[in-house]
Short mmCIF file of N, CA and C in Angstrom, two decimals:
data_model
loop_
_atom_site.label_atom_id
_atom_site.label_comp_id
_atom_site.label_asym_id
_atom_site.label_seq_id
_atom_site.Cartn_x
_atom_site.Cartn_y
_atom_site.Cartn_z
N UNK V 30 0.91 -1.05 0.09
CA UNK V 30 0.20 0.07 -0.11
C UNK V 30 0.74 1.12 0.21
N UNK V 31 2.10 0.96 0.16
CA UNK V 31 3.21 2.56 -0.33
C UNK V 31 2.80 3.01 1.27
N UNK V 32 2.83 2.65 2.22
CA UNK V 32 2.84 3.46 3.64
C UNK V 32 0.89 3.34 3.34
N UNK V 33 -0.23 3.28 2.74
CA UNK V 33 -1.47 3.85 3.22
C UNK V 33 -1.80 4.64 1.94
N UNK V 34 -0.75 5.29 1.41
CA UNK V 34 -0.86 6.28 0.19
C UNK V 34 -1.62 5.39 -1.03
N UNK V 35 -1.31 4.40 -1.44
CA UNK V 35 -1.65 3.63 -2.32
C UNK V 35 -3.22 2.59 -2.00
N UNK V 36 -4.58 2.50 -2.56
CA UNK V 36 -5.34 1.12 -2.41
C UNK V 36 -4.87 0.17 -2.63
N UNK V 37 -4.75 -1.07 -2.21
CA UNK V 37 -4.71 -2.30 -3.05
C UNK V 37 -5.50 -3.31 -2.45
N UNK V 38 -6.30 -3.97 -2.97
CA UNK V 38 -6.83 -5.53 -3.08
C UNK V 38 -8.41 -4.49 -3.02
N UNK V 39 -8.94 -5.83 -2.17
CA UNK V 39 -10.45 -5.89 -1.39
C UNK V 39 -10.23 -6.91 -1.39
N UNK V 40 -11.73 -6.45 0.37
CA UNK V 40 -11.51 -7.60 0.24
C UNK V 40 -13.02 -7.86 0.91
N UNK V 41 -13.53 -9.80 0.90
CA UNK V 41 -14.63 -10.16 1.07
C UNK V 41 -14.56 -10.61 2.45
N UNK V 42 -15.65 -10.54 3.00
CA UNK V 42 -15.80 -10.63 4.80
C UNK V 42 -16.90 -11.38 5.34
N UNK V 43 -17.33 -11.34 6.20
CA UNK V 43 -18.84 -11.26 6.73
C UNK V 43 -18.90 -9.85 7.38
N UNK V 44 -20.27 -9.83 7.58
CA UNK V 44 -20.24 -8.94 9.13
C UNK V 44 -19.57 -9.38 10.37
N UNK V 45 -19.58 -9.91 10.98
CA UNK V 45 -19.54 -9.81 11.85
C UNK V 45 -17.94 -9.83 12.07
N UNK V 46 -16.99 -10.34 11.03
CA UNK V 46 -15.93 -9.96 11.19
C UNK V 46 -15.34 -7.39 10.89
N UNK V 47 -16.11 -7.85 10.17
CA UNK V 47 -16.37 -6.85 10.28
C UNK V 47 -16.94 -5.37 11.02
N UNK V 48 -17.94 -5.86 11.57
CA UNK V 48 -18.81 -4.49 12.65
C UNK V 48 -19.19 -5.28 13.98
N UNK V 49 -19.07 -6.21 14.37
CA UNK V 49 -19.66 -6.70 15.55
C UNK V 49 -17.85 -6.86 16.56
N UNK V 50 -18.42 -6.54 17.76
CA UNK V 50 -17.94 -6.36 19.36
C UNK V 50 -16.73 -7.29 18.95
N UNK V 51 -16.77 -7.73 18.52
CA UNK V 51 -15.13 -8.46 18.20
C UNK V 51 -14.90 -9.36 16.73
N UNK V 52 -15.11 -8.06 16.28
CA UNK V 52 -14.23 -7.92 15.19
C UNK V 52 -13.07 -8.40 14.90
N UNK V 53 -11.79 -8.36 13.19
CA UNK V 53 -10.86 -8.56 13.14
C UNK V 53 -10.45 -7.94 12.29
N UNK V 54 -11.17 -7.07 11.63
CA UNK V 54 -10.85 -6.11 10.95
C UNK V 54 -10.99 -4.77 11.18
N UNK V 55 -9.56 -4.81 11.93
CA UNK V 55 -9.87 -3.47 12.68
C UNK V 55 -9.72 -1.98 11.81
N UNK V 56 -11.05 -0.73 11.62
CA UNK V 56 -11.59 0.10 11.36
C UNK V 56 -10.65 0.69 10.95
N UNK V 57 -9.09 1.13 11.16
CA UNK V 57 -8.27 1.97 10.45
C UNK V 57 -7.53 1.22 9.66
N UNK V 58 -7.59 0.03 8.89
CA UNK V 58 -6.85 -0.41 7.99
C UNK V 58 -7.76 -0.54 7.05
N UNK V 59 -9.68 0.23 6.93
CA UNK V 59 -10.30 -0.05 6.06
C UNK V 59 -9.81 1.07 4.62
N UNK V 60 -9.38 1.91 5.29
CA UNK V 60 -9.08 3.32 3.71
C UNK V 60 -7.75 2.36 3.08
N UNK V 61 -7.01 1.20 3.69
CA UNK V 61 -5.87 0.79 2.88
C UNK V 61 -6.72 -0.30 1.34
N UNK V 62 -8.22 -0.26 1.63
CA UNK V 62 -8.37 -1.10 0.39
C UNK V 62 -8.93 -0.21 -0.20
N UNK V 63 -8.86 -1.27 -1.79
CA UNK V 63 -9.80 -0.56 -2.92
C UNK V 63 -11.12 -0.70 -3.10
N UNK V 64 -11.66 -1.72 -1.91
CA UNK V 64 -12.85 -1.83 -1.40
C UNK V 64 -13.84 -3.36 -0.96
N UNK V 65 -14.19 -3.30 0.16
CA UNK V 65 -14.67 -4.19 0.89
C UNK V 65 -16.30 -4.55 0.60
N UNK V 66 -16.13 -5.64 0.62
CA UNK V 66 -17.61 -6.52 0.35
C UNK V 66 -17.58 -7.46 1.21
N UNK V 67 -19.34 -7.54 2.02
CA UNK V 67 -20.11 -8.13 3.12
C UNK V 67 -20.62 -9.25 2.42
N UNK V 68 -19.69 -10.19 2.63
CA UNK V 68 -20.70 -11.80 2.11
C UNK V 68 -21.70 -11.82 2.44
N UNK V 69 -23.07 -12.58 1.82
CA UNK V 69 -24.22 -12.69 2.27
C UNK V 69 -25.13 -14.23 1.51
N UNK V 70 -25.41 -15.07 1.83
CA UNK V 70 -26.08 -15.85 1.61
C UNK V 70 -26.84 -16.01 -0.17
N UNK V 71 -26.06 -16.78 -0.79
CA UNK V 71 -26.57 -16.73 -2.00
C UNK V 71 -25.85 -15.37 -2.43
N UNK V 72 -25.18 -14.09 -2.44
CA UNK V 72 -24.85 -13.32 -2.40
C UNK V 72 -23.72 -13.59 -4.10
N UNK V 73 -24.17 -13.41 -5.28
CA UNK V 73 -22.87 -13.19 -6.32
C UNK V 73 -22.59 -12.04 -6.70
N UNK V 74 -20.66 -12.48 -6.59
CA UNK V 74 -19.96 -11.61 -6.44
C UNK V 74 -19.35 -11.69 -7.64
N UNK V 75 -18.51 -10.26 -7.93
CA UNK V 75 -17.81 -10.54 -9.64
C UNK V 75 -15.96 -8.90 -9.31
N UNK V 76 -15.52 -9.79 -9.25
CA UNK V 76 -14.33 -9.00 -9.31
C UNK V 76 -13.08 -9.30 -9.79
N UNK V 77 -12.84 -8.15 -11.25
CA UNK V 77 -12.01 -8.51 -11.90
C UNK V 77 -12.69 -9.73 -13.27
N UNK V 78 -11.62 -11.10 -13.34
CA UNK V 78 -12.65 -12.48 -13.80
C UNK V 78 -12.08 -13.42 -13.12
N UNK V 79 -12.75 -12.72 -11.31
CA UNK V 79 -13.42 -13.72 -10.59
C UNK V 79 -14.63 -13.31 -10.48
N UNK V 80 -15.90 -14.55 -10.40
CA UNK V 80 -16.87 -14.65 -9.90
C UNK V 80 -17.18 -16.10 -9.02
N UNK V 81 -17.87 -15.67 -8.30
CA UNK V 81 -17.92 -16.53 -7.66
C UNK V 81 -19.90 -16.08 -6.41
N UNK V 82 -20.00 -17.42 -5.80
CA UNK V 82 -21.65 -16.55 -4.85
C UNK V 82 -21.06 -17.71 -3.68
N UNK V 83 -21.98 -16.56 -2.85
CA UNK V 83 -21.28 -17.46 -0.99
C UNK V 83 -22.61 -18.47 -0.72
N UNK V 84 -22.58 -18.55 0.25
CA UNK V 84 -23.22 -19.95 0.85
C UNK V 84 -22.97 -19.60 2.02
N UNK V 85 -24.30 -19.28 3.29
CA UNK V 85 -24.38 -19.48 4.65
C UNK V 85 -24.20 -20.74 5.34
N UNK V 86 -23.34 -20.56 5.90
CA UNK V 86 -22.84 -22.20 6.61
C UNK V 86 -23.65 -21.96 8.07
N UNK V 87 -23.15 -23.24 8.67
CA UNK V 87 -23.69 -23.27 10.09
C UNK V 87 -22.88 -23.96 10.99
N UNK V 88 -22.27 -22.93 11.50
CA UNK V 88 -21.24 -22.89 12.54
C UNK V 88 -21.06 -21.51 13.63
N UNK V 89 -20.16 -21.92 15.17
CA UNK V 89 -20.49 -20.62 15.68
C UNK V 89 -19.94 -19.36 15.49
N UNK V 90 -19.16 -19.31 14.48
CA UNK V 90 -18.94 -17.53 13.58
C UNK V 90 -19.77 -17.84 12.29
N UNK V 91 -20.06 -16.87 11.88
CA UNK V 91 -20.60 -16.48 10.60
C UNK V 91 -19.26 -17.10 9.75
N UNK V 92 -19.83 -17.91 9.10
CA UNK V 92 -19.15 -18.78 8.22
C UNK V 92 -19.93 -18.48 6.89
N UNK V 93 -19.29 -18.47 5.63
CA UNK V 93 -20.09 -18.57 4.52
C UNK V 93 -18.89 -19.95 3.24
N UNK V 94 -19.33 -20.22 3.11
CA UNK V 94 -18.63 -21.63 1.81
C UNK V 94 -18.79 -20.47 0.41
N UNK V 95 -17.73 -20.96 -0.46
CA UNK V 95 -17.79 -19.88 -1.53
C UNK V 95 -17.43 -21.10 -3.03
N UNK V 96 -18.53 -20.89 -3.98
CA UNK V 96 -19.05 -21.77 -4.88
C UNK V 96 -18.44 -21.14 -6.09
N UNK V 97 -16.17 -21.04 -6.78
CA UNK V 97 -16.25 -20.72 -7.60
C UNK V 97 -16.14 -20.84 -8.20
N UNK V 98 -16.72 -19.94 -9.95
CA UNK V 98 -16.99 -20.17 -11.66
C UNK V 98 -15.53 -19.19 -12.14
N UNK V 99 -14.46 -20.59 -12.35
CA UNK V 99 -13.17 -20.51 -13.07
C UNK V 99 -13.44 -21.02 -14.79
N UNK V 100 -13.30 -19.97 -14.95
CA UNK V 100 -13.46 -20.59 -16.79
C UNK V 100 -14.68 -21.50 -16.74
N UNK V 101 -14.53 -22.97 -17.23
CA UNK V 101 -15.42 -23.32 -17.33
C UNK V 101 -15.45 -24.79 -16.24
N UNK V 102 -14.73 -24.53 -15.56
CA UNK V 102 -14.28 -25.05 -14.39
C UNK V 102 -15.38 -24.35 -12.99
N UNK V 103 -15.64 -25.34 -11.67
CA UNK V 103 -16.23 -24.63 -10.52
C UNK V 103 -14.89 -25.69 -9.36
N UNK V 104 -14.56 -24.31 -8.47
CA UNK V 104 -14.37 -24.83 -8.02
C UNK V 104 -14.96 -24.85 -6.09
N UNK V 105 -15.82 -25.41 -5.04
CA UNK V 105 -16.32 -24.91 -4.27
C UNK V 105 -15.17 -25.12 -3.14
N UNK V 106 -15.28 -24.28 -2.44
CA UNK V 106 -14.97 -24.34 -0.91
C UNK V 106 -15.79 -24.73 0.49
N UNK V 107 -15.06 -25.38 1.08
CA UNK V 107 -16.77 -25.72 1.70
C UNK V 107 -16.28 -25.60 3.02
N UNK V 108 -16.10 -24.32 4.35
CA UNK V 108 -15.75 -24.13 5.48
C UNK V 108 -16.90 -24.84 6.41
N UNK V 109 -15.74 -24.47 7.63
CA UNK V 109 -16.38 -24.75 9.04
C UNK V 109 -18.58 -25.08 8.90
N UNK V 110 -18.85 -26.01 9.43
CA UNK V 110 -20.55 -26.18 9.26
C UNK V 110 -20.74 -27.07 9.24
N UNK V 111 -21.66 -27.26 10.30
CA UNK V 111 -22.25 -28.44 10.59
C UNK V 111 -23.16 -28.90 9.46
N UNK V 112 -23.23 -30.18 9.10
CA UNK V 112 -24.16 -30.74 7.69
C UNK V 112 -24.99 -30.43 7.54
N UNK V 113 -25.55 -29.65 6.91
CA UNK V 113 -27.12 -30.16 7.13
C UNK V 113 -27.21 -30.14 5.02
N UNK V 114 -28.99 -30.52 4.65
CA UNK V 114 -28.67 -31.02 3.62
C UNK V 114 -28.72 -29.64 2.10
N UNK V 115 -29.31 -29.33 2.89
CA UNK V 115 -29.03 -27.63 1.64
C UNK V 115 -27.74 -27.70 1.40
N UNK V 116 -27.14 -27.64 2.40
CA UNK V 116 -24.97 -27.90 1.36
C UNK V 116 -25.00 -28.96 0.52
N UNK V 117 -25.85 -29.64 -0.14
CA UNK V 117 -25.82 -30.74 -1.45
C UNK V 117 -25.90 -29.94 -2.76
N UNK V 118 -27.19 -29.14 -2.20
CA UNK V 118 -27.49 -28.42 -3.40
C UNK V 118 -26.42 -26.63 -3.52
N UNK V 119 -26.02 -26.35 -2.48
CA UNK V 119 -25.25 -25.76 -2.71
C UNK V 119 -23.97 -25.55 -3.88
N UNK V 120 -23.83 -26.87 -3.59
CA UNK V 120 -22.67 -27.51 -4.47
C UNK V 120 -22.57 -28.42 -4.67
N UNK V 121 -23.95 -28.45 -5.45
CA UNK V 121 -23.89 -29.38 -6.39
C UNK V 121 -23.05 -29.29 -8.32
N UNK V 122 -22.70 -30.66 -8.48
CA UNK V 122 -22.17 -30.70 -9.73
C UNK V 122 -21.13 -29.58 -9.85
N UNK V 123 -20.39 -29.53 -8.72
CA UNK V 123 -19.08 -29.19 -8.51
C UNK V 123 -17.93 -29.86 -8.57
N UNK V 124 -16.88 -28.87 -9.94
CA UNK V 124 -16.16 -30.17 -10.46
C UNK V 124 -15.29 -30.51 -9.50
N UNK V 125 -14.52 -29.68 -8.39
CA UNK V 125 -13.83 -29.91 -7.51
C UNK V 125 -14.22 -28.97 -6.14
N UNK V 126 -14.17 -30.06 -5.02
CA UNK V 126 -14.45 -29.88 -4.15
C UNK V 126 -13.79 -29.43 -2.91
N UNK V 127 -13.45 -28.56 -1.66
CA UNK V 127 -12.28 -28.17 -1.18
C UNK V 127 -13.37 -28.64 0.37
N UNK V 128 -13.11 -29.17 0.89
CA UNK V 128 -13.84 -29.64 2.45
C UNK V 128 -13.18 -28.82 3.80
N UNK V 129 -12.94 -28.94 4.05
CA UNK V 129 -12.95 -28.80 6.06
C UNK V 129 -13.32 -29.73 6.75
N UNK V 130 -12.80 -30.85 6.71
CA UNK V 130 -12.81 -32.23 7.48
C UNK V 130 -12.39 -32.43 8.79
N UNK V 131 -12.58 -31.94 9.99
CA UNK V 131 -12.38 -31.40 10.97
C UNK V 131 -12.26 -32.81 11.87
N UNK V 132 -13.39 -33.61 11.93
CA UNK V 132 -14.13 -34.80 12.97
C UNK V 132 -13.80 -35.97 11.86
N UNK V 133 -13.86 -37.50 12.32
CA UNK V 133 -13.01 -38.29 11.51
C UNK V 133 -14.41 -38.79 11.56
N UNK V 134 -15.29 -38.86 12.28
CA UNK V 134 -17.08 -39.20 12.74
C UNK V 134 -17.48 -38.01 13.82
N UNK V 135 -18.73 -38.43 13.35
CA UNK V 135 -19.69 -37.28 13.87
C UNK V 135 -19.85 -37.25 15.26
N UNK V 136 -19.93 -36.02 15.89
CA UNK V 136 -20.04 -35.55 17.30
C UNK V 136 -20.84 -34.67 17.72
N UNK V 137 -22.09 -35.73 18.05
CA UNK V 137 -23.30 -34.61 18.82
C UNK V 137 -22.90 -33.32 19.24
N UNK V 138 -23.38 -32.02 18.88
CA UNK V 138 -22.90 -30.72 19.19
C UNK V 138 -21.63 -29.84 19.01
N UNK V 139 -21.24 -31.15 17.40
CA UNK V 139 -19.68 -30.14 17.23
C UNK V 139 -20.11 -29.75 15.95
N UNK V 140 -20.08 -29.02 15.52
CA UNK V 140 -20.16 -28.13 14.31
C UNK V 140 -19.04 -27.83 13.32
N UNK V 141 -18.84 -29.30 13.02
CA UNK V 141 -17.94 -29.82 12.32
C UNK V 141 -18.43 -30.80 10.85
N UNK V 142 -17.49 -30.60 10.13
CA UNK V 142 -17.99 -31.71 9.19
C UNK V 142 -17.40 -32.93 9.41
N UNK V 143 -17.54 -34.05 8.94
CA UNK V 143 -16.40 -35.33 9.88
C UNK V 143 -16.63 -36.83 8.02
N UNK V 144 -16.32 -37.38 7.70
CA UNK V 144 -15.94 -38.19 7.08
C UNK V 144 -17.68 -38.57 5.49
N UNK V 145 -18.67 -39.26 6.92
CA UNK V 145 -20.14 -39.50 6.13
C UNK V 145 -19.67 -37.94 5.26
N UNK V 146 -19.63 -36.87 6.00
CA UNK V 146 -20.46 -35.61 5.36
C UNK V 146 -19.07 -35.69 3.16
N UNK V 147 -18.17 -36.18 3.59
CA UNK V 147 -17.69 -36.17 2.57
C UNK V 147 -18.34 -37.20 1.64
N UNK V 148 -18.52 -38.35 1.85
CA UNK V 148 -18.94 -39.27 1.48
C UNK V 148 -20.09 -38.89 0.57
N UNK V 149 -21.57 -38.44 1.64
CA UNK V 149 -22.15 -37.99 1.17
C UNK V 149 -22.38 -36.93 -0.43
N UNK V 150 -21.35 -35.21 -0.05
CA UNK V 150 -20.99 -34.58 -0.93
C UNK V 150 -20.65 -35.56 -2.41
N UNK V 151 -19.29 -36.12 -2.29
CA UNK V 151 -19.20 -37.32 -3.22
C UNK V 151 -20.71 -38.00 -4.27
N UNK V 152 -21.25 -38.83 -3.17
CA UNK V 152 -22.50 -39.49 -3.59
C UNK V 152 -23.18 -38.51 -4.91
N UNK V 153 -23.67 -37.18 -4.39
CA UNK V 153 -24.69 -36.16 -4.83
C UNK V 153 -23.91 -35.08 -5.65
N UNK V 154 -22.48 -34.89 -5.64
CA UNK V 154 -21.82 -34.04 -6.76
C UNK V 154 -20.91 -34.68 -7.46
N UNK V 155 -21.43 -35.78 -6.78
CA UNK V 155 -20.02 -36.81 -8.32
C UNK V 155 -18.45 -35.52 -8.78
N UNK V 156 -17.97 -35.18 -7.74
CA UNK V 156 -16.68 -34.73 -8.28
C UNK V 156 -16.14 -35.12 -8.86
N UNK V 157 -15.25 -34.14 -9.83
CA UNK V 157 -13.41 -35.10 -10.47
C UNK V 157 -12.95 -35.22 -9.16
N UNK V 158 -13.12 -34.12 -8.52
CA UNK V 158 -11.65 -34.56 -7.23
C UNK V 158 -11.98 -33.86 -5.50
N UNK V 159 -11.64 -34.53 -4.64
CA UNK V 159 -12.70 -33.74 -3.28
C UNK V 159 -10.73 -33.48 -2.55
N UNK V 160 -10.97 -32.53 -2.00
CA UNK V 160 -9.03 -32.28 -1.27
C UNK V 160 -9.98 -31.86 0.24
N UNK V 161 -9.48 -32.67 0.89
CA UNK V 161 -10.07 -32.73 2.67
C UNK V 161 -8.93 -31.76 3.27
N UNK V 162 -9.10 -31.07 3.88
CA UNK V 162 -8.18 -29.89 4.70
C UNK V 162 -8.41 -29.40 5.50
N UNK V 163 -8.28 -28.97 6.86
CA UNK V 163 -8.83 -28.52 7.31
C UNK V 163 -9.10 -29.37 9.37
N UNK V 164 -7.15 -30.52 9.24
CA UNK V 164 -8.10 -31.71 10.37
C UNK V 164 -7.70 -31.70 11.55
N UNK V 165 -9.18 -31.99 12.18
CA UNK V 165 -8.99 -31.80 13.94
C UNK V 165 -8.06 -33.35 14.03
N UNK V 166 -8.34 -32.96 15.63
CA UNK V 166 -7.12 -34.66 16.39
C UNK V 166 -8.11 -35.87 16.54
N UNK V 167 -9.05 -36.04 15.69
CA UNK V 167 -9.45 -37.45 15.02
C UNK V 167 -8.75 -37.95 13.91
N UNK V 168 -9.22 -36.83 12.56
CA UNK V 168 -8.81 -36.73 11.40
C UNK V 168 -7.18 -37.10 11.49
N UNK V 169 -6.26 -36.18 12.67
CA UNK V 169 -5.18 -36.95 12.99
C UNK V 169 -4.78 -37.87 12.80
N UNK V 170 -5.17 -38.70 13.74
CA UNK V 170 -5.04 -39.72 14.32
C UNK V 170 -5.09 -41.16 13.41
N UNK V 171 -6.68 -40.72 12.70
CA UNK V 171 -6.27 -41.90 11.65
C UNK V 171 -5.62 -41.27 10.08
N UNK V 172 -4.73 -40.68 10.32
CA UNK V 172 -4.28 -40.72 9.07
C UNK V 172 -5.15 -40.00 8.20
N UNK V 173 -4.74 -39.00 7.37
CA UNK V 173 -5.72 -38.23 7.07
C UNK V 173 -4.91 -39.13 5.26
N UNK V 174 -3.52 -38.75 4.75
CA UNK V 174 -3.98 -39.78 3.75
C UNK V 174 -3.98 -41.22 3.93
N UNK V 175 -3.98 -41.66 4.54
CA UNK V 175 -4.54 -43.02 4.41
C UNK V 175 -6.34 -43.15 4.53
N UNK V 176 -7.37 -41.95 5.15
CA UNK V 176 -8.38 -42.21 4.70
C UNK V 176 -9.10 -41.37 3.09
N UNK V 177 -8.20 -40.13 3.05
CA UNK V 177 -8.01 -40.07 1.66
C UNK V 177 -8.20 -41.06 0.49
N UNK V 178 -7.31 -42.09 0.50
CA UNK V 178 -7.09 -42.97 -0.33
C UNK V 178 -8.20 -43.90 -0.10
N UNK V 179 -8.54 -44.41 0.97
CA UNK V 179 -9.79 -45.33 0.86
C UNK V 179 -11.03 -44.61 0.12
N UNK V 180 -11.15 -43.85 0.90
CA UNK V 180 -12.08 -42.84 -0.17
C UNK V 180 -12.23 -42.73 -1.92
N UNK V 181 -11.47 -42.24 -2.16
CA UNK V 181 -10.36 -42.53 -3.72
C UNK V 181 -10.83 -43.77 -3.99
N UNK V 182 -10.42 -45.53 -3.71
CA UNK V 182 -11.06 -46.39 -4.40
C UNK V 182 -12.01 -47.01 -3.85
N UNK V 183 -12.69 -46.14 -2.91
CA UNK V 183 -14.52 -46.68 -1.92
C UNK V 183 -15.19 -46.03 -3.84
N UNK V 184 -14.63 -44.78 -4.13
CA UNK V 184 -15.70 -43.75 -5.08
C UNK V 184 -14.87 -43.78 -6.50
N UNK V 185 -13.79 -44.46 -6.69
CA UNK V 185 -13.03 -43.96 -7.80
C UNK V 185 -12.65 -42.84 -8.21
N UNK V 186 -12.34 -42.10 -7.11
CA UNK V 186 -12.03 -40.73 -7.58
C UNK V 186 -11.29 -40.59 -7.14
N UNK V 187 -10.23 -39.13 -7.16
CA UNK V 187 -9.31 -38.93 -6.75
C UNK V 187 -9.39 -38.10 -5.87
N UNK V 188 -9.14 -38.31 -4.12
CA UNK V 188 -9.88 -37.67 -2.65
C UNK V 188 -7.84 -37.50 -2.71
N UNK V 189 -7.73 -36.07 -1.55
CA UNK V 189 -6.68 -35.70 -1.81
C UNK V 189 -6.32 -35.26 -0.19
N UNK V 190 -5.33 -35.67 0.76
CA UNK V 190 -5.84 -34.94 2.52
C UNK V 190 -5.05 -33.97 1.89
N UNK V 191 -5.12 -33.17 2.01
CA UNK V 191 -4.29 -31.76 2.25
C UNK V 191 -3.11 -31.74 2.87
N UNK V 192 -2.21 -30.89 2.90
CA UNK V 192 -0.59 -31.29 3.15
C UNK V 192 -0.32 -29.17 3.33
N UNK V 193 1.05 -28.61 4.02
CA UNK V 193 1.47 -27.46 3.89
C UNK V 193 2.17 -27.26 2.52
N UNK V 194 1.99 -26.62 1.23
CA UNK V 194 2.44 -26.03 0.46
C UNK V 194 1.58 -27.00 -0.59
N UNK V 195 1.32 -27.45 -0.30
CA UNK V 195 -0.13 -28.29 -2.01
C UNK V 195 0.08 -27.55 -2.39
N UNK V 196 0.15 -27.74 -4.07
CA UNK V 196 -0.38 -27.23 -5.22
C UNK V 196 -1.16 -28.11 -5.58
N UNK V 197 -2.62 -27.37 -6.37
CA UNK V 197 -3.34 -28.29 -7.44
C UNK V 197 -3.45 -27.72 -8.63
N UNK V 198 -3.71 -28.68 -9.61
CA UNK V 198 -3.70 -28.24 -11.31
C UNK V 198 -5.38 -28.14 -11.22
N UNK V 199 -6.47 -27.05 -11.33
CA UNK V 199 -7.36 -27.46 -11.56
C UNK V 199 -7.88 -27.26 -13.24
#
């Protein structure tokens, strides 16, 4: 930003992150940006050559998943959420799914996806590739690479357990 003299970049964020008592976007930083856009349920956004739709998730903090339309491909990022059936419709026909999979199995009261939820997405969306990320301890203990390999073998698609530095071609 050249010391704040040149506005650079845009921010797509939640209202909670921007305006709540617990905001994480500090007010003095706002003037440094070219623009700030607040995500909303089924909000359609375009910036330069990027087009995406945001979908409200069910989590303790305000969270939104994103469905990117990139050239002829659909890449969806399903962030922290409790599974609910509408999620499947939001991300239906995604070519690539990136899923935050904190848990190996479901646990009452925990608002995170598990492997059984990953399987629901695979069956419903029939993606070309699934990338699992954001692992909690139950996933780490189960060895995410082995879990991904098992899902790949079961469904006949590429399932990847993300790791630091992973690069993926879409």
